[in-house]
XYZ file of C-alpha atoms in Angstrom:
292
model
C 7.601 -20.063 -1.528
C 10.967 -18.686 -0.485
C 9.801 -15.633 1.463
C 11.117 -14.828 4.925
C 7.658 -13.619 5.962
C 4.177 -13.387 4.446
C 1.752 -10.829 5.898
C -2.020 -10.534 5.539
C -3.347 -7.127 6.611
C -6.827 -7.223 8.147
C -9.001 -4.903 10.214
C -10.180 -6.577 13.416
C -13.721 -5.363 12.685
C -13.708 -7.247 9.375
C -13.715 -10.854 10.680
C -15.521 -12.131 7.577
C -12.621 -10.985 5.404
C -10.118 -12.523 7.789
C -11.899 -15.874 7.692
C -12.219 -15.885 3.900
C -8.587 -14.904 3.334
C -7.178 -17.424 5.800
C -9.247 -20.163 4.175
C -7.999 -19.123 0.725
C -4.385 -19.002 1.891
C -4.740 -22.391 3.554
C -6.060 -23.915 0.315
C -3.096 -22.412 -1.535
C -0.650 -23.767 1.019
C 0.503 -20.281 2.014
C 1.450 -19.689 5.648
C 0.711 -16.023 6.381
C 0.828 -13.971 9.552
C -2.262 -11.881 10.262
C -1.264 -8.269 10.761
C -3.949 -6.239 12.558
C -4.481 -3.102 10.501
C -4.560 0.392 11.977
C -8.265 1.263 12.059
C -9.024 4.757 10.793
C -12.274 4.748 12.753
C -10.292 4.492 16.002
C -7.604 7.038 15.265
C -7.879 10.127 17.464
C -5.874 13.221 18.349
C -4.122 11.549 21.273
C -2.804 8.739 19.106
C -1.815 11.060 16.264
C 0.034 13.413 18.591
C 1.797 10.439 20.176
C 3.068 9.212 16.794
C 3.565 12.473 14.906
C 3.392 13.752 11.228
C 2.300 16.248 8.694
C 0.245 15.873 5.576
C 2.187 16.677 2.417
C 1.803 20.441 1.796
C -0.680 21.027 -0.976
C -1.983 17.442 -1.017
C -5.444 16.874 -2.423
C -6.749 13.571 -3.721
C -6.126 13.603 -7.503
C -9.722 12.618 -8.315
C -11.929 13.808 -5.459
C -9.886 16.972 -4.699
C -10.106 16.331 -0.954
C -7.540 15.960 1.846
C -6.546 12.641 3.392
C -9.163 10.512 5.101
C -8.639 8.780 8.429
C -8.976 5.462 6.600
C -6.139 6.397 4.262
C -3.968 7.315 7.234
C -4.776 3.968 8.864
C -3.958 2.138 5.640
C -0.634 3.949 5.255
C 0.318 3.206 8.858
C -0.525 -0.473 8.420
C 1.916 -0.775 5.527
C 4.442 1.480 7.269
C 4.553 -0.689 10.390
C 5.070 -3.768 8.239
C 8.018 -2.052 6.546
C 9.369 -1.354 10.029
C 8.948 -5.012 10.968
C 10.799 -6.094 7.832
C 13.759 -3.836 8.585
C 13.792 -4.653 12.300
C 13.926 -8.397 11.593
C 16.139 -8.036 8.502
C 13.761 -10.061 6.325
C 15.369 -10.346 2.913
C 12.191 -10.882 0.870
C 8.607 -10.497 2.038
C 5.136 -10.948 0.530
C 2.143 -8.856 1.558
C -1.601 -9.262 0.957
C -4.486 -6.998 1.841
C -7.647 -8.786 2.971
C -9.969 -7.967 0.065
C -8.302 -9.893 -2.748
C -9.045 -12.881 -4.931
C -6.379 -15.057 -6.475
C -6.028 -15.935 -10.121
C -6.161 -19.668 -10.950
C -2.809 -21.404 -10.353
C -1.634 -18.353 -8.398
C 1.085 -20.156 -6.464
C 2.405 -22.057 -9.493
C 2.588 -18.880 -11.580
C 4.303 -16.920 -8.820
C 6.832 -19.699 -8.256
C 7.708 -19.692 -11.953
C 8.247 -15.918 -11.911
C 10.379 -15.920 -8.760
C 12.447 -18.867 -10.002
C 13.206 -16.993 -13.229
C 14.116 -13.906 -11.216
C 16.675 -15.883 -9.242
C 18.077 -17.567 -12.347
C 18.562 -14.223 -14.078
C 19.835 -12.513 -10.925
C 17.210 -9.790 -11.246
C 17.718 -6.762 -9.030
C 14.416 -5.555 -7.601
C 12.973 -3.917 -4.486
C 9.184 -4.015 -4.952
C 6.997 -6.063 -7.293
C 3.245 -5.592 -7.512
C 1.106 -8.737 -7.719
C -2.148 -6.762 -7.739
C -2.951 -3.124 -8.502
C -5.217 -0.900 -10.598
C -3.727 -0.274 -14.021
C -4.049 3.222 -15.491
C -1.660 3.424 -18.490
C -0.480 0.058 -19.788
C 0.946 1.803 -22.855
C 3.606 3.322 -20.573
C 4.710 0.038 -19.014
C 7.617 -1.557 -20.879
C 8.584 -5.167 -20.274
C 11.499 -5.979 -18.030
C 14.287 -7.238 -20.358
C 14.432 -11.024 -20.398
C 10.951 -11.479 -18.886
C 7.581 -11.902 -20.564
C 5.702 -11.704 -17.242
C 7.242 -8.600 -15.626
C 6.856 -4.917 -16.520
C 8.062 -1.585 -15.178
C 4.881 -0.033 -13.744
C 3.576 3.423 -14.459
C 1.462 5.400 -11.985
C -1.234 3.056 -10.704
C -3.594 2.662 -7.773
C -4.112 0.125 -4.978
C -1.742 -1.994 -2.901
C -3.626 -5.298 -3.030
C -0.464 -7.387 -2.916
C 3.241 -6.887 -3.466
C 6.623 -8.443 -2.844
C 9.225 -6.261 -1.153
C 12.879 -6.639 -0.193
C 14.694 -5.415 2.892
C 16.343 -2.725 0.749
C 12.967 -1.618 -0.608
C 11.389 -1.359 2.835
C 14.375 0.590 4.115
C 14.146 3.078 1.238
C 10.467 3.652 1.987
C 11.218 4.239 5.678
C 14.334 6.364 5.142
C 12.245 8.935 3.265
C 10.503 9.719 6.588
C 7.083 9.590 4.918
C 5.119 10.279 8.119
C 6.337 13.860 7.912
C 4.694 14.308 4.479
C 1.800 11.868 4.395
C 0.024 10.857 1.213
C -1.994 7.663 0.621
C 0.226 4.603 0.346
C -0.771 3.970 -3.278
C 0.343 7.512 -4.150
C 3.574 7.135 -2.167
C 4.832 4.056 -3.989
C 4.634 5.599 -7.517
C 6.325 8.719 -6.160
C 9.168 6.580 -4.874
C 9.713 4.772 -8.188
C 9.488 8.149 -9.957
C 6.352 7.567 -12.007
C 3.904 9.901 -10.289
C 2.504 12.525 -12.679
C 2.116 15.231 -9.992
C 5.526 16.856 -10.373
C 4.900 19.421 -7.631
C 5.220 16.605 -5.085
C 8.590 15.377 -6.335
C 10.712 17.925 -4.468
C 9.570 16.473 -1.133
C 10.869 12.996 -1.970
C 14.534 12.711 -2.912
C 15.882 10.355 -4.118
C 12.991 8.635 -5.916
C 14.868 5.497 -6.882
C 12.819 2.536 -5.653
C 13.366 -0.364 -8.073
C 9.754 -1.336 -8.770
C 8.186 -3.833 -11.158
C 4.856 -5.600 -11.600
C 3.810 -9.038 -12.679
C 1.908 -8.988 -15.968
C -0.705 -10.297 -16.186
C -1.653 -9.589 -12.594
C -2.094 -12.464 -10.154
C -4.353 -10.757 -7.590
C -7.565 -8.725 -8.010
C -10.134 -7.116 -5.675
C -12.979 -9.273 -4.420
C -15.513 -6.515 -5.177
C -15.662 -3.364 -7.276
C -17.549 -0.100 -6.792
C -21.305 -0.586 -7.139
C -21.248 -4.332 -6.609
C -23.108 -6.002 -3.774
C -21.039 -6.188 -0.548
C -18.549 -3.583 -1.790
C -16.958 -1.727 1.150
C -14.108 0.794 1.217
C -12.468 1.451 4.580
C -10.236 4.148 3.112
C -12.448 6.212 0.785
C -15.588 6.057 2.923
C -14.145 7.529 6.108
C -13.726 10.850 7.894
C -11.668 13.459 6.063
C -8.915 15.537 7.619
C -9.858 19.218 7.491
C -7.789 21.213 9.901
C -8.206 18.550 12.566
C -9.458 15.035 13.103
C -12.940 13.863 13.918
C -13.097 10.270 15.010
C -15.606 7.783 16.323
C -13.783 6.308 19.306
C -11.397 7.825 21.879
C -9.046 4.862 21.745
C -5.356 5.744 21.656
C -4.478 2.313 20.243
C -6.132 1.928 16.809
C -5.318 -1.758 16.494
C -4.467 -4.755 18.571
C -2.173 -7.764 18.292
C 0.738 -7.803 15.886
C 0.011 -4.429 14.339
C -0.270 -2.530 17.606
C 2.998 -3.925 18.894
C 4.797 -2.287 15.995
C 2.909 0.983 16.503
C 3.833 1.211 20.159
C 7.493 0.618 19.371
C 7.618 3.210 16.605
C 10.419 5.730 17.026
C 8.708 8.196 14.711
C 6.381 10.939 15.847
C 3.138 11.471 14.005
C 1.873 14.923 14.684
C -1.007 15.522 12.318
C -0.877 19.222 11.650
C -3.179 19.665 8.698
C -3.695 23.263 7.767
C -6.538 23.731 5.314
C -4.989 26.956 4.137
C -1.840 25.103 3.041
C -3.713 22.866 0.630
C -3.002 23.943 -2.924
C -4.562 22.988 -6.215
C -3.290 20.201 -8.431
C -1.732 21.238 -11.679
C -1.488 18.588 -14.376
C -2.755 15.484 -12.571
C -6.115 14.446 -13.951
C -6.634 10.664 -13.912
C -9.650 9.583 -15.878
C -11.175 7.578 -13.069
C -11.131 7.441 -9.296
C -9.334 4.810 -7.226
C -12.609 3.058 -6.498
C -13.905 2.906 -10.073
C -13.056 0.696 -13.029
């Protein structure tokens, strides 16, 4: 498919998802590396102090009006360590999947057509969504010369995306662990389409070159309310002035993911002060991240 590396993020305690995804990828002829996700249920104070960080001042979830959850921190770190791996190995173009996705029919053929056209037209890009939750399609103009790419507006989820070395480096250079937000809030901030303007001053420059395939090629396997629906980010412990976790394990993952965590040069000191959490001004999405 032309990618230097293809990752599939999976929690070790979700072996059923791992099995289903690897079977799906095998049928599609896609060779992906399993990347053990950082498990929010295993994050504790020792690990957080070892890595270091600070929640973005004033952050509250736009819908639920709550601080970060441990699951959201684990999810962000999983993507963050992949970005580190991309930069460390100088991968030019990379593809990433989360483990709870389903593929549209002819996924590989459609993606190959899009990427071939991108090369032919010498398209400059840094991140392209293959799957996400759309919020305002009326604010997503087409990329000139393409009928299957758009410039995305603020949207949720990080089901799957393509990313370049330059894109990963931009995301790392912002030092996001010092001002943590969920990863699906961070990306729209970085391509300057996040509606919460009070957050902008913490992220300069916001010049990630982001696009999205349209129509999307990847969707969630389950939605809120459906049988077997599970959220490892929303349904987890919240950060309120400190962390409460289930296991005293200083290594929240194992295998490929943990190797990147242990080699991280960044500190992640979680210093979440409830008194520093402000109120959102003009951000009022109609629906939560988990709803449709």
